[in-house]
Amino acid sequence: MITSHTGTSGAEGKLPVATGSAEHLSTRKRILDIALELFTTQGYDKTSMREIAARMGFSKPAIYYHFASKEDILMALHLRLHEFGRNAVSTVQRDEASPRVWMALLDRLIDQILELHDLFVLQERNQAALAHLHRERHISEQDLLEDWFSLALANQEIPLDDRVRMTCAFKAVMGVMDLVDDVFSEVPSAALAALLREAVNDLMAPSLDPK
């Protein structure tokens, strides 16, 4: 049952909205978007809850209605990245990860990497802060995703040369993700996506040719 809270928890002069309501979820999203911008541009440690509240037009206590702490905001942003892997693999069975299926999977990963660019930059620029967020839920989800890729690539029904190319192509995509902020920050997203797809196609071409 959804209940609303009393006290000063919304914007200045406004009553708080019901937890789980569309307005509440919209406000949480705005807080996360603003926090993402601030954490990325000036760093997690140098951003205060008061500053996030001011950008929202809230009092500082109002933020705590939506998030218990700044750490919880960072965790919520980081958990957005978990959708990155899950969404990409949700339509693929591990035992069906043939080279052509793998290419389609990598294509979706490339789109999602560019879509979530700011979150990857956040992760790269705030590694020390994120190191403290290795809670049980986070670790188990990450391990599950890594296990999916490892088991798919270990499928011995796929020829070894194909599996090696699939691994290299996957590592190429993930490697660009890690370097987006440091090396490719000036490259437009569309251009980077096109070049990455070209590189992946070159790696996978021998496995895609009719045999």
Coordinates of C-alpha atoms in Angstrom, one line a residue, residues 42-208:
Q42 CA 33.2 18.4 -10.2
G43 CA 33.5 15.0 -8.5
Y44 CA 31.5 13.1 -6.0
D45 CA 33.5 14.2 -3.0
K46 CA 33.2 17.9 -3.9
T47 CA 29.4 17.8 -4.4
S48 CA 27.2 18.2 -1.3
M49 CA 23.6 17.3 -0.7
R50 CA 22.9 21.0 -0.2
E51 CA 24.2 21.8 -3.7
I52 CA 22.0 19.1 -5.3
A53 CA 19.0 20.4 -3.3
A54 CA 19.7 24.0 -4.4
R55 CA 19.8 22.9 -8.1
M56 CA 16.4 21.2 -7.5
G57 CA 14.9 24.3 -5.8
F58 CA 14.5 22.2 -2.6
S59 CA 15.6 22.7 0.9
K60 CA 18.3 20.3 2.0
P61 CA 16.0 18.1 4.2
A62 CA 13.7 17.6 1.1
I63 CA 16.3 15.6 -0.6
Y64 CA 16.4 13.1 2.2
Y65 CA 12.8 12.2 1.5
H66 CA 13.9 10.7 -1.8
F67 CA 17.4 9.5 -0.9
A68 CA 18.8 8.7 2.6
S69 CA 22.3 9.9 1.8
K70 CA 24.7 11.1 -1.0
E71 CA 26.0 7.5 -1.1
D72 CA 22.6 6.2 -1.9
I73 CA 22.4 8.7 -4.8
L74 CA 25.7 7.4 -6.1
M75 CA 24.6 3.8 -5.7
A76 CA 21.3 4.5 -7.6
L77 CA 23.3 6.0 -10.5
H78 CA 25.7 3.1 -10.5
L79 CA 22.9 0.6 -10.6
R80 CA 21.6 2.2 -13.8
L81 CA 24.6 0.5 -15.4
H82 CA 23.4 -2.9 -14.4
E83 CA 20.6 -2.5 -16.9
F84 CA 23.3 -2.0 -19.6
G85 CA 24.3 -5.7 -19.6
R86 CA 21.0 -7.2 -18.6
N87 CA 19.1 -5.5 -21.4
A88 CA 21.6 -6.5 -24.0
V89 CA 21.6 -10.2 -23.1
S90 CA 18.0 -10.6 -22.3
T91 CA 17.0 -11.8 -25.8
V92 CA 20.0 -14.2 -26.2
Q93 CA 20.3 -17.6 -24.8
R94 CA 23.9 -18.5 -23.7
D95 CA 23.9 -21.7 -25.8
E96 CA 22.7 -19.8 -28.9
A97 CA 25.6 -17.3 -28.9
S98 CA 26.8 -18.1 -32.4
P99 CA 29.0 -15.5 -34.2
R100 CA 26.0 -13.9 -35.9
V101 CA 24.1 -13.7 -32.7
W102 CA 27.2 -12.4 -31.0
M103 CA 27.4 -9.6 -33.6
A104 CA 23.8 -8.6 -32.9
L105 CA 24.6 -8.6 -29.2
L106 CA 27.7 -6.4 -29.6
D107 CA 25.7 -4.0 -31.8
R108 CA 23.2 -3.5 -29.0
L109 CA 26.1 -3.1 -26.5
I110 CA 27.6 -0.3 -28.6
D111 CA 24.2 1.6 -28.7
Q112 CA 23.9 1.3 -24.9
I113 CA 27.4 2.3 -24.2
L114 CA 26.9 5.6 -26.1
E115 CA 23.4 6.1 -24.6
L116 CA 24.9 5.6 -21.1
H117 CA 28.1 7.6 -21.8
D118 CA 27.7 9.9 -18.8
L119 CA 27.3 7.0 -16.4
F120 CA 30.5 5.4 -17.7
V121 CA 32.4 8.7 -17.3
L122 CA 31.0 9.0 -13.7
Q123 CA 32.3 5.5 -12.9
E124 CA 35.8 6.3 -14.4
R125 CA 36.1 9.7 -12.6
N126 CA 34.8 8.5 -9.2
Q127 CA 36.4 5.1 -8.7
A128 CA 37.5 5.7 -5.2
A129 CA 34.0 6.6 -4.1
L130 CA 32.5 3.7 -5.9
A131 CA 35.0 1.3 -4.3
H132 CA 33.0 1.8 -1.0
L133 CA 29.8 0.7 -2.6
H134 CA 30.5 -3.0 -3.1
R135 CA 27.5 -4.1 -1.3
E136 CA 26.2 -7.7 -1.6
R137 CA 23.5 -6.8 -4.1
H138 CA 25.9 -5.0 -6.4
I139 CA 28.5 -7.7 -6.4
S140 CA 26.1 -10.5 -7.0
E141 CA 24.5 -8.7 -10.0
Q142 CA 27.9 -7.9 -11.5
D143 CA 29.1 -11.5 -11.0
L144 CA 25.9 -12.8 -12.7
L145 CA 26.6 -10.7 -15.8
E146 CA 30.2 -11.6 -16.0
D147 CA 29.3 -15.3 -15.7
W148 CA 26.9 -15.0 -18.6
F149 CA 29.6 -13.8 -21.0
S150 CA 32.2 -16.3 -19.7
L151 CA 29.9 -19.2 -20.1
A152 CA 28.7 -18.1 -23.6
L153 CA 32.3 -17.8 -24.8
A154 CA 33.2 -21.2 -23.2
N155 CA 30.6 -23.0 -25.4
Q156 CA 32.7 -25.7 -27.1
E157 CA 30.1 -26.3 -29.7
I158 CA 31.3 -23.1 -31.3
P159 CA 34.7 -23.5 -33.1
L160 CA 37.7 -22.3 -31.2
D161 CA 38.7 -19.8 -33.8
D162 CA 35.2 -18.2 -33.7
R163 CA 35.2 -18.1 -29.9
V164 CA 38.6 -16.3 -30.0
R165 CA 37.3 -13.7 -32.4
M166 CA 34.1 -13.3 -30.4
T167 CA 36.2 -12.7 -27.3
C168 CA 38.4 -10.1 -29.0
A169 CA 35.4 -8.3 -30.4
F170 CA 33.7 -8.2 -27.0
K171 CA 36.9 -6.9 -25.3
A172 CA 37.2 -4.3 -28.0
V173 CA 33.7 -3.0 -27.3
M174 CA 34.3 -3.0 -23.5
G175 CA 37.7 -1.4 -23.9
V176 CA 36.4 1.6 -25.8
M177 CA 33.8 1.9 -23.0
D178 CA 36.7 2.2 -20.5
L179 CA 38.5 4.8 -22.7
V180 CA 35.5 7.0 -23.7
D181 CA 36.4 9.7 -21.1
D182 CA 40.2 9.7 -21.4
V183 CA 40.9 9.0 -25.0
F184 CA 37.7 9.5 -27.1
S185 CA 36.0 12.4 -25.2
E186 CA 36.2 14.7 -28.2
V187 CA 34.8 12.2 -30.7
P188 CA 31.1 12.6 -31.5
S189 CA 29.0 9.7 -30.3
A190 CA 27.7 8.8 -33.8
A191 CA 31.2 8.8 -35.3
L192 CA 32.6 6.7 -32.4
A193 CA 29.8 4.2 -32.8
A194 CA 30.4 3.9 -36.5
L195 CA 34.2 3.3 -36.1
L196 CA 33.6 0.8 -33.3
R197 CA 31.2 -1.2 -35.4
E198 CA 33.7 -1.1 -38.3
A199 CA 36.4 -2.5 -36.0
V200 CA 34.1 -5.2 -34.6
N201 CA 33.1 -6.2 -38.2
D202 CA 36.7 -6.5 -39.2
L203 CA 37.4 -8.8 -36.2
M204 CA 34.4 -11.0 -36.8
A205 CA 34.4 -11.1 -40.6
P206 CA 36.1 -14.5 -40.9
S207 CA 33.6 -16.1 -38.6
L208 CA 30.6 -14.6 -40.5

